Tab-separated table of C-alpha atoms (C1' of nucleotides) in Angstrom:
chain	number	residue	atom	x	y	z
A	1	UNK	CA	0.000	0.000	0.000
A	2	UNK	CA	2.657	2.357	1.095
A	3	UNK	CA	4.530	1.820	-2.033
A	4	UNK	CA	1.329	2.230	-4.686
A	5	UNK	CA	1.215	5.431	-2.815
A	6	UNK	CA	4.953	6.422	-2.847
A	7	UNK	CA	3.956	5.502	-7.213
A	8	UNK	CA	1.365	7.617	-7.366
A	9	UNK	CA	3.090	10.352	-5.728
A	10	UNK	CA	6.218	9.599	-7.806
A	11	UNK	CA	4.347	9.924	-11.071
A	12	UNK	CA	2.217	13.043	-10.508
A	13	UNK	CA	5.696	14.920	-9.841
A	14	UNK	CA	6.920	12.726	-12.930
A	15	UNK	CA	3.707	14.881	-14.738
A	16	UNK	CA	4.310	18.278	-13.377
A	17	UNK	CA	7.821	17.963	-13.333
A	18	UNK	CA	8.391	16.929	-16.683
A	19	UNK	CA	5.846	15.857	-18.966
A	20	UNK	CA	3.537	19.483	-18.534
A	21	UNK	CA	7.035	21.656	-19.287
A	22	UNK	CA	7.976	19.057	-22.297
A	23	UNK	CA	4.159	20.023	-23.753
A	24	UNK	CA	4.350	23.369	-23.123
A	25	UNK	CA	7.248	23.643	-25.466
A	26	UNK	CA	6.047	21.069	-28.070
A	27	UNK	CA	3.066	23.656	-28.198
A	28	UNK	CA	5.105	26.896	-28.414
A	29	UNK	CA	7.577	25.468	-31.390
A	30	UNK	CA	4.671	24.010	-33.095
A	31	UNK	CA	2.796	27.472	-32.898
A	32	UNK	CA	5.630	29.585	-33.912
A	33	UNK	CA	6.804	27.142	-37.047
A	34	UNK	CA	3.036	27.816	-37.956
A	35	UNK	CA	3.031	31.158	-37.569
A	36	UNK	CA	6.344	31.957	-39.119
A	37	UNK	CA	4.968	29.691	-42.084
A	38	UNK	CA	1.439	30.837	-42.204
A	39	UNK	CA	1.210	34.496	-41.421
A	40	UNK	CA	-0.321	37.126	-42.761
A	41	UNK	CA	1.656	39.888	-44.026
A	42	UNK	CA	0.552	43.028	-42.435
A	43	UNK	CA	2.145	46.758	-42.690
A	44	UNK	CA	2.596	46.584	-38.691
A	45	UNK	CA	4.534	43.286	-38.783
A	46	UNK	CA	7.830	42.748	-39.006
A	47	UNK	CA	8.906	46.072	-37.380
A	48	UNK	CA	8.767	47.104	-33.916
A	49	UNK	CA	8.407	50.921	-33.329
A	50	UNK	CA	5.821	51.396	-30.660
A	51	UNK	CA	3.964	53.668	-32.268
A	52	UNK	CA	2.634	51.786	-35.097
A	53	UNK	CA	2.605	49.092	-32.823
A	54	UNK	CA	-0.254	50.931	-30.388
A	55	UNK	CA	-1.419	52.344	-33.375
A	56	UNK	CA	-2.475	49.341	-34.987
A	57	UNK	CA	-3.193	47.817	-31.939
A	58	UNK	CA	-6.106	50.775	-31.008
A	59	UNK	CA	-7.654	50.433	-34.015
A	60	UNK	CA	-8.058	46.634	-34.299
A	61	UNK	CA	-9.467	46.300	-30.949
A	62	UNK	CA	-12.701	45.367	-31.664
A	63	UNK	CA	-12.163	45.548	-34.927
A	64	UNK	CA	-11.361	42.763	-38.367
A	65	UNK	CA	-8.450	43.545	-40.106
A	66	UNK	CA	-10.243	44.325	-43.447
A	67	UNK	CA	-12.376	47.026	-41.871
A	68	UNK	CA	-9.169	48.775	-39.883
A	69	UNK	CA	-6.825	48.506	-42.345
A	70	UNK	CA	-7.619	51.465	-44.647
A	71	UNK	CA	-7.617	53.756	-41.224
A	72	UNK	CA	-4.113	52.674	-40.667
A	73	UNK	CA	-2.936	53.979	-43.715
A	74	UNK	CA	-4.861	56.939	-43.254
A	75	UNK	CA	-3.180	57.652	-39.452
A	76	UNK	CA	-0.113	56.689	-40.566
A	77	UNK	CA	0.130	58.782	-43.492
A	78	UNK	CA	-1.461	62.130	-41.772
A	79	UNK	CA	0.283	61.444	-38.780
A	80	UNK	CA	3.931	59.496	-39.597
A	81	UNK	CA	5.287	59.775	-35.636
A	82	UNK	CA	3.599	60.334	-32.049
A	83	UNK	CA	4.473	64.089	-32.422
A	84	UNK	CA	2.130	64.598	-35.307
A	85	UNK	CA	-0.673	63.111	-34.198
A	86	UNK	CA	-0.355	65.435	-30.668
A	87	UNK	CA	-0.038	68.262	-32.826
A	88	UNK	CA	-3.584	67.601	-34.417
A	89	UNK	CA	-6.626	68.787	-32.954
A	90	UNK	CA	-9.356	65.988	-31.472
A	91	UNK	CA	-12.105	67.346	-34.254
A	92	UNK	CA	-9.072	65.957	-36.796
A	93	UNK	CA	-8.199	62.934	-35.059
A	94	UNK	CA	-12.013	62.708	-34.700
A	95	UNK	CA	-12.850	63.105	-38.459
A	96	UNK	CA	-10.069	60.625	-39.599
A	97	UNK	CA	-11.738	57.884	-37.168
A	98	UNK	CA	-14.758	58.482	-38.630
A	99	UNK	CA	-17.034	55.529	-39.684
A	100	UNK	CA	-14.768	53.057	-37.581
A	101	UNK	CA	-16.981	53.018	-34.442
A	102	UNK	CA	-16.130	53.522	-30.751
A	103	UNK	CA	-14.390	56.781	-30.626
A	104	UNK	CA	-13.449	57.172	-27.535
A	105	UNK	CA	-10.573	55.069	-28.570
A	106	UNK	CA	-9.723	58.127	-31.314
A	107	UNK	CA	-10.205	60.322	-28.541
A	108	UNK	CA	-8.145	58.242	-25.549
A	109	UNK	CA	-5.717	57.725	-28.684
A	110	UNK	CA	-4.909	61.472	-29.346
A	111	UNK	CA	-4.653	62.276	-25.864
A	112	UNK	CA	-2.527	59.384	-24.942
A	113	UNK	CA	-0.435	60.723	-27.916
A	114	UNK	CA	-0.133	64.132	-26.189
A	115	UNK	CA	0.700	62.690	-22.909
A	116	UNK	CA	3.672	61.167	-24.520
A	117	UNK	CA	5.039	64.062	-26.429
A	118	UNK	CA	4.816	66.184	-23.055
A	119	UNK	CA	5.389	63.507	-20.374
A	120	UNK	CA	7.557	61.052	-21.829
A	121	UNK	CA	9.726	62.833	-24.331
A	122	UNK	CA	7.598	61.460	-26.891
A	123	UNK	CA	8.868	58.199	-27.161
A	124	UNK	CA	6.854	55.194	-25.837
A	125	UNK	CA	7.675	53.748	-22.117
A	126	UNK	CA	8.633	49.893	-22.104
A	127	UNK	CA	7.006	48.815	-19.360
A	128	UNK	CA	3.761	46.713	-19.342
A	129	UNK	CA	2.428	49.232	-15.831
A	130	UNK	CA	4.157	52.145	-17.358
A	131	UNK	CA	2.210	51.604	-20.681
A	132	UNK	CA	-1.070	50.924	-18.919
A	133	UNK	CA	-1.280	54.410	-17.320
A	134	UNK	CA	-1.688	55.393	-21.724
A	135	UNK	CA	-5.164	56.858	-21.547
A	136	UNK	CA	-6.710	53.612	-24.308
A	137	UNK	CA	-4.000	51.351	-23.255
A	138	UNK	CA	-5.502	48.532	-20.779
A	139	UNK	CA	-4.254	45.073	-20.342
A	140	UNK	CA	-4.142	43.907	-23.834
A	141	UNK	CA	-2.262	46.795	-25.583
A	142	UNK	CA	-0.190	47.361	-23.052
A	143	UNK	CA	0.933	43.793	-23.186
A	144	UNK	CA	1.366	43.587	-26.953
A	145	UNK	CA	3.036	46.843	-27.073
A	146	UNK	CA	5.449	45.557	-24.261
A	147	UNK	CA	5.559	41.985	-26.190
A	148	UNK	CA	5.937	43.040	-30.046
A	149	UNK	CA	8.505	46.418	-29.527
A	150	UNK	CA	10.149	45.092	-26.315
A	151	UNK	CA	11.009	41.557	-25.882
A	152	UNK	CA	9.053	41.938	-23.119
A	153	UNK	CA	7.340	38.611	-21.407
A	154	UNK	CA	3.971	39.148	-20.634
A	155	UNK	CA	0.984	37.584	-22.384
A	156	UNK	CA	-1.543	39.160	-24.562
A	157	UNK	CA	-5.460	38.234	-23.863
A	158	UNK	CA	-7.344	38.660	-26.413
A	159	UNK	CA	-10.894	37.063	-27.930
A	160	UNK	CA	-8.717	34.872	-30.030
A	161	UNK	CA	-6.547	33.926	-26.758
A	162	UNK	CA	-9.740	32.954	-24.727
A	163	UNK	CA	-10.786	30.680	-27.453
A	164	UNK	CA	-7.720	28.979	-28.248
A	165	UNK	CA	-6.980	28.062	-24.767
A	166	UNK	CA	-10.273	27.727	-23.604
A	167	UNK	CA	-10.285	24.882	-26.368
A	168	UNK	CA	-6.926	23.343	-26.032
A	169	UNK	CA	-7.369	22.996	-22.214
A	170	UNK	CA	-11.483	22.133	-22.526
A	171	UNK	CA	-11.582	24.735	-19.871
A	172	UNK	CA	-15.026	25.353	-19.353
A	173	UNK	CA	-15.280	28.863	-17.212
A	174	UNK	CA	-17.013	31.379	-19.080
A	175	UNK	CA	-14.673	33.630	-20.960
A	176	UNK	CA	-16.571	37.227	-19.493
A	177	UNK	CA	-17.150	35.420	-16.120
A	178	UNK	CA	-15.964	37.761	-13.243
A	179	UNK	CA	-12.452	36.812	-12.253
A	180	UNK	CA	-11.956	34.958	-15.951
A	181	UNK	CA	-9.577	37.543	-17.355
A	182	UNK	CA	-7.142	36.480	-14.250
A	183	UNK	CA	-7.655	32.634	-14.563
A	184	UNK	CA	-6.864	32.620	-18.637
A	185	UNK	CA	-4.398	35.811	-17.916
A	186	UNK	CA	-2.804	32.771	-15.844
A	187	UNK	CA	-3.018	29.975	-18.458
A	188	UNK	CA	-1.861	32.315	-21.246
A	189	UNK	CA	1.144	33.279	-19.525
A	190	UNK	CA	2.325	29.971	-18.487
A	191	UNK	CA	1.919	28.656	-22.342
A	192	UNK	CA	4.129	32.335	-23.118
A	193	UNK	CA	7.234	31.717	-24.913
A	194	UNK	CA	9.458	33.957	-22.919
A	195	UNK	CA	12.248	33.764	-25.401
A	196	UNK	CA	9.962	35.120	-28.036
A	197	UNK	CA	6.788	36.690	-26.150
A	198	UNK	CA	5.755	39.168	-29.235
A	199	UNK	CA	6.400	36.447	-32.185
A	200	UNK	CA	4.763	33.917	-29.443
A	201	UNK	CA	1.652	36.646	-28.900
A	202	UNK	CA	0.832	37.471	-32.019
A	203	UNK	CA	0.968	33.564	-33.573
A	204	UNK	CA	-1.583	33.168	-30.876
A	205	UNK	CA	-3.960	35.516	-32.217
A	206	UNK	CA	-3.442	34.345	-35.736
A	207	UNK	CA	-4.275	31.201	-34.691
A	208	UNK	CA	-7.578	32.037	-32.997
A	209	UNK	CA	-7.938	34.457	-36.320
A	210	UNK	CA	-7.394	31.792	-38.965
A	211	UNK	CA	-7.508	28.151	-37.440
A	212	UNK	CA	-9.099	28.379	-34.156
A	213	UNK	CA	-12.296	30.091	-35.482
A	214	UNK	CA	-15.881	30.501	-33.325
A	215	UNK	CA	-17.617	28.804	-35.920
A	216	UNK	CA	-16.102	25.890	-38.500
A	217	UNK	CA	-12.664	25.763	-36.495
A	218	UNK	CA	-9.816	24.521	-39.175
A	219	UNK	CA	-9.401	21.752	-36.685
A	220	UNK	CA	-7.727	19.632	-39.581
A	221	UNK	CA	-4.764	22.396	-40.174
A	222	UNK	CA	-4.646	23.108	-36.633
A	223	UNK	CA	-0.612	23.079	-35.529
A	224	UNK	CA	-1.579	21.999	-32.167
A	225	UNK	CA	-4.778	19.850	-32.466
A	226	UNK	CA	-2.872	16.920	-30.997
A	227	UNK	CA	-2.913	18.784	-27.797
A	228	UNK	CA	-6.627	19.685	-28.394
A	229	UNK	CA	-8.827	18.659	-25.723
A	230	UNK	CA	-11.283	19.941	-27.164
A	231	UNK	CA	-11.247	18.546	-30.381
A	232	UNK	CA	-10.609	15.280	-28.648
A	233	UNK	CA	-13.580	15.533	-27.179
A	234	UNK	CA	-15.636	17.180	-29.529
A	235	UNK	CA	-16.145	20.496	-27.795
A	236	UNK	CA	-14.923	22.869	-30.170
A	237	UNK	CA	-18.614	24.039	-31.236
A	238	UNK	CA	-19.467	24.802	-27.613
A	239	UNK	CA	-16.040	26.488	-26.605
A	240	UNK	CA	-15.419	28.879	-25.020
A	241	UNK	CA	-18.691	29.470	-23.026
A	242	UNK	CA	-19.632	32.930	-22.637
A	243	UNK	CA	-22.561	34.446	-20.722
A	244	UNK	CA	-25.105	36.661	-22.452
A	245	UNK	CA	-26.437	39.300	-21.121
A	246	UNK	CA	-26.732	42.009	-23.252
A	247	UNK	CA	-29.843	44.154	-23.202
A	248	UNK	CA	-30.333	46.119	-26.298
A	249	UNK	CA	-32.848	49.251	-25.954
A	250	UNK	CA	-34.734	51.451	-28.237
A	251	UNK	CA	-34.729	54.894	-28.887
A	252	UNK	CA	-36.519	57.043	-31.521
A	253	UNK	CA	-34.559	60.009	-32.643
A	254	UNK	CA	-35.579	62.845	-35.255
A	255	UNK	CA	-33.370	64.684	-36.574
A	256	UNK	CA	-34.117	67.981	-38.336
A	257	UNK	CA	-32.068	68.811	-41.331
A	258	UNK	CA	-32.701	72.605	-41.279
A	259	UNK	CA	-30.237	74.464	-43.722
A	260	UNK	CA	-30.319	77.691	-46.068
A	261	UNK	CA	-28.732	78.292	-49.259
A	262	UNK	CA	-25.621	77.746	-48.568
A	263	UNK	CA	-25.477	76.536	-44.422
A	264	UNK	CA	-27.210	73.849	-42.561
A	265	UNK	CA	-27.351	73.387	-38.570
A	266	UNK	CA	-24.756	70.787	-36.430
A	267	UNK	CA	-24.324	70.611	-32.791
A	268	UNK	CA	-21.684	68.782	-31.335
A	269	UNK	CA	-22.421	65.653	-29.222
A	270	UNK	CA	-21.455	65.939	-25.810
A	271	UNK	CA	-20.331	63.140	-22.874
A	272	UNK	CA	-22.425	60.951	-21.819
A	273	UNK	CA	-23.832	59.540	-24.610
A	274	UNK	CA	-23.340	57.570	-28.212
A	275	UNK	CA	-20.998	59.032	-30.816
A	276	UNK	CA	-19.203	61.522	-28.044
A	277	UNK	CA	-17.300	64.656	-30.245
A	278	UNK	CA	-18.797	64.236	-33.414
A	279	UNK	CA	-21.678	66.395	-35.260
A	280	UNK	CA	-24.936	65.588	-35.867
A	281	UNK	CA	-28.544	67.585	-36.450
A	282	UNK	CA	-30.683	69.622	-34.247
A	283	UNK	CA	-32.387	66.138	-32.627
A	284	UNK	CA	-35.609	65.660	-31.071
A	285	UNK	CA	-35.644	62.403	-29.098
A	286	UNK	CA	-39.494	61.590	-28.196
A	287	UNK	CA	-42.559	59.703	-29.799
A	288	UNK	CA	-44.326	62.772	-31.595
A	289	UNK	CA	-45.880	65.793	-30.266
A	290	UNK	CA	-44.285	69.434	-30.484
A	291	UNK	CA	-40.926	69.882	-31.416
A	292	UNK	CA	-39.404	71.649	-27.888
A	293	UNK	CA	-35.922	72.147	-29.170
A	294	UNK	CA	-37.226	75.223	-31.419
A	295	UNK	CA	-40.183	76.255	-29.538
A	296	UNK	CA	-40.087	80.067	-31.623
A	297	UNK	CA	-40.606	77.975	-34.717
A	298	UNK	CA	-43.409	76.249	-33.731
A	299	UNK	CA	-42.714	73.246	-35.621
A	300	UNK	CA	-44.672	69.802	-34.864
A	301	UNK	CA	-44.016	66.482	-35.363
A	302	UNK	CA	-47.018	64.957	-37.447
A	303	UNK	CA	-47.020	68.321	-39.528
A	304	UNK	CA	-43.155	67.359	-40.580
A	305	UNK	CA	-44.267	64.102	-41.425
A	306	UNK	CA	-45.150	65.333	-44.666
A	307	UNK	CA	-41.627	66.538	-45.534
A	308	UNK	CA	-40.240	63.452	-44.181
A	309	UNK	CA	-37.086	62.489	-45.864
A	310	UNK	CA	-36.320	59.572	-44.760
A	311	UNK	CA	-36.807	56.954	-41.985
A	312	UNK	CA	-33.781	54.079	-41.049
A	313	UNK	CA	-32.889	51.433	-38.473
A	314	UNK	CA	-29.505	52.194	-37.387
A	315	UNK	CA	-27.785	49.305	-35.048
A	316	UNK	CA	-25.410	49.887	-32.361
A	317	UNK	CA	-24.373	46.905	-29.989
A	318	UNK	CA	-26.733	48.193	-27.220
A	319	UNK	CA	-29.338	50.368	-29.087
A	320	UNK	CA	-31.431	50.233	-32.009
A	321	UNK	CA	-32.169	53.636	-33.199
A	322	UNK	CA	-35.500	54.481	-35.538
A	323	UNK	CA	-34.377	57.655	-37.064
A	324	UNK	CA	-36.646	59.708	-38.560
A	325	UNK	CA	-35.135	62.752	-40.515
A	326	UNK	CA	-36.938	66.107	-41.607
A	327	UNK	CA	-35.949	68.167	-43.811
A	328	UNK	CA	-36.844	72.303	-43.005
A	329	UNK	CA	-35.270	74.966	-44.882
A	330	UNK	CA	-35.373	78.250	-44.154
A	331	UNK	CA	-34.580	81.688	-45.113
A	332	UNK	CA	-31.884	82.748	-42.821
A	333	UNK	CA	-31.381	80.066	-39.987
A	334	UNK	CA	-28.570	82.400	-38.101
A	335	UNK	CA	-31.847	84.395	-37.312
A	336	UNK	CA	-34.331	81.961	-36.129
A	337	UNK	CA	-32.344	79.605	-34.231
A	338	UNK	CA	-30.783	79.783	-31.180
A	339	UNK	CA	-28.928	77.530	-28.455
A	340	UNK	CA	-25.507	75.393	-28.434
A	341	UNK	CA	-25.487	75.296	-32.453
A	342	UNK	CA	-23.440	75.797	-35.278
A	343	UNK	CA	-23.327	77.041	-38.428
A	344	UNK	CA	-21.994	74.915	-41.251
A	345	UNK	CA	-21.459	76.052	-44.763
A	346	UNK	CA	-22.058	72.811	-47.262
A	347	UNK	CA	-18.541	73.604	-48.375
A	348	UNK	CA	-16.669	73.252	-45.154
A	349	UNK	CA	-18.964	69.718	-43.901
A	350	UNK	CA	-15.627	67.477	-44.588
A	351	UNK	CA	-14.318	68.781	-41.549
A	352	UNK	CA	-16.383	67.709	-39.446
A	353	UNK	CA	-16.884	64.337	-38.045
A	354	UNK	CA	-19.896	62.647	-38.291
A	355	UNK	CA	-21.676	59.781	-36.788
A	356	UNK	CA	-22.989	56.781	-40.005
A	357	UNK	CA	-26.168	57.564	-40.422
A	358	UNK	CA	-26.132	61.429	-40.583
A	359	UNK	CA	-22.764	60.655	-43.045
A	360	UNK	CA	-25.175	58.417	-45.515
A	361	UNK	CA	-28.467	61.062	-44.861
A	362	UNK	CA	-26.032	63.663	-46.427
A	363	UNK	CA	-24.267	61.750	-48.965
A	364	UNK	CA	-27.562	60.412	-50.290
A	365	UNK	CA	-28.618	64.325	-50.597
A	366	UNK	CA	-25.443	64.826	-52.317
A	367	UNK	CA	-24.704	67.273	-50.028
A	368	UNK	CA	-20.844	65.135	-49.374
B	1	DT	C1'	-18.053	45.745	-11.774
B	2	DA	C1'	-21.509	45.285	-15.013
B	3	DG	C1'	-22.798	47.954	-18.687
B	4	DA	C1'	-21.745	51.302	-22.278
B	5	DC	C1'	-19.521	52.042	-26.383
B	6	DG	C1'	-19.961	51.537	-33.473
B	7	DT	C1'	-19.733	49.435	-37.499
B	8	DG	C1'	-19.629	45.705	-40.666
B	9	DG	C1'	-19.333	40.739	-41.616
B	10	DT	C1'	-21.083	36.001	-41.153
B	11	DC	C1'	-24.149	32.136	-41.016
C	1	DT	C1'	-32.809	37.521	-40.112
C	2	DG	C1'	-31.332	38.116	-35.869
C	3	DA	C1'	-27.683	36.837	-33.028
C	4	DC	C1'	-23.126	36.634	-32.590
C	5	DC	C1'	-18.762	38.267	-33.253
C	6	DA	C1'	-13.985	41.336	-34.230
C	7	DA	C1'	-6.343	42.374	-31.927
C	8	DG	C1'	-10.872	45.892	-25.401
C	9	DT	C1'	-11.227	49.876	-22.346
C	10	DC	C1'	-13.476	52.944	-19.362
C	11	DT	C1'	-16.364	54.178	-15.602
DNA sequence: TAGACGTGGTC
DNA sequence: TGACCAAGTCT
């Protein structure tokens, strides 16, 4: 008895000891030979300066590839170095981010730019908790940044990270479970290769990008699928679990187009709400009734119904809007309106950024 | 800390 | 077609 125990004991070390570390780096070589094989060859790869680094990095959070790309090239060529872009105002940094979605990263990005240039001699800090105090920069960036442009060891922990380990370790805690970012934070840092923790990051990614898919995983291709609990188990289609819980609400917005000859009417969209620093109409955000935004004009509701332009669904992740838009011109509008608005000649509306559906409103009036 | 924050692609 | 997702972060 004493020696099946002493066995038992014996081969559990025997497992920790040396068989997990001998997997571990069977699973980093066979990722990286991938990866160096396989990857996809992006304007950002293959060089290391921190800026494009967090530049490309803030723009494909939340974000495919296809759709970011073109706004790389844009940044990059408007603003080459970290200097430039703190020069810029936020209404240009603003208007080049438009139609990408979720601008407070353009806006965390251009003051994180300015912090640098005044604070740090405008030259990126190495550190993983020096590059997390970056206004935009949370765990993720900070670690890639770190990982890619300075050898640095720490693991990056991203959607595709969650579902490639949550697979290859049939690890079934939900992926946006409180305390899951620490517990995969963990397993993605002990799989790290610390020898090569940006090559090792990024092949990671790819994998989860282009093998390691939510739906129709490339199991067959997969570098690793030996290792695959998962697929040994037939899993893949379920993994990673992730709890739902996302309520989405409804709001009815009409916007008035009102304009002159030659201006038409903005306001500027303050905290505290969607689309933060960009321009959109004069808005009236009820069911009907009165319009109280322009009480001296006396306008009503039902009675613009008739010179109703145009009526859309826009989508946002948690809001549907049903935008109505109305379409009131007028014979001098500096005159007759009054409040937090602006005047906008037709000629100078590519300056200012604009949230989707007021973009395609104007573009199918030909006004852009 | 759970919820807010955009847009476009996919099945 | 609606639900889910895509290199997350902030408050």
């Amino acid at each position: 008895m004493q020696i099946y125990i002493i066995n038992l004991y014996i081969n559990s070390l025997f497992l920790l000891i040396v068989l997990k570390p001998l997997i571990i780096k069977n699973i980093q070589t066979e990722i990286l030979r991938w990866f160096r094989a396989e990857k996809r060859d992006f304007l950002w790869r293959g060089q290391k300066d921190a800026y494009k680094i967090w530049l490309s990095e803030i723009i494909l959070q939340q974000t495919r590839v296809a759709q970011g790309m073109p706004y790389y090239l844009k940044f990059i060529s408007a603003f080459p170095d970290v200097e430039a872009l703190a020069k810029a105002s936020e209404q240009e940094v603003l208007k080049l981010w438009q139609g990408l979605g979720y601008y407070s990263r353009a806006r965390n990005l251009h003051t994180a730019a300015k912090d640098i240039v005044e604070n740090y001699n405008a030259s990126f800090p190495e550190e993983f908790e020096e590059l997390k105090k970056l206004k935009g920069v949370g765990n993720y960036t900070a670690a890639a940044i770190a990982s890619i442009s300075y050898n640095k060891p720490v693991a990056v922990l991203d959607g595709n990270v969650y579902r490639v380990l949550s697979r290859l370790y049939e690890d079934e805690i939900p992926i946006n479970e409180n305390g899951a970012e620490k517990h995969y934070s963990i397993l993605a840092n002990s799989l790290l290769d610390k020898k090569n923790p940006g090559d090792f990051n990024e092949a990671m990614m790819e994998l989860g990008a282009m093998i390691c898919t939510p739906q129709n995983p490339k199991c067959e291709e997969c570098p690793i699928n030996r290792f695959c609990k998962a697929k040994e188990n037939n899993l893949t289609e379920i993994l990673p679990i992730k709890l739902k819980k996302l309520k989405v609400r409804t709001r009815y917005l009409h916007y008035l187009f009102i304009h002159d000859a030659k201006n038409l009417i903005l306001k500027k969209r303050e905290a505290g709400d969607i689309w933060q620093g960009l321009y959109d109409f004069p808005l009236e955000e009820n069911e009907g009734g009165k319009v109280k935004i322009f009480q001296s004009l006396d306008l009503d509701l039902t009675t613009l119904k008739k010179n109703n332009l145009k009526k859309i669904t826009h989508k946002l992740t948690h809001q549907t809007l049903e935008i109505s838009f109305y379409k009131i011109e007028l014979k001098s509008i500096r005159e007759q309106i009054k409040g937090d608005y602006i005047f906008v000649p037709f000629t100078k509306l590519k300056d200012y950024p604009l949230p989707k559906p007021i973009e395609n409103f104007l573009k199918d009036f030909a006004v852009l």
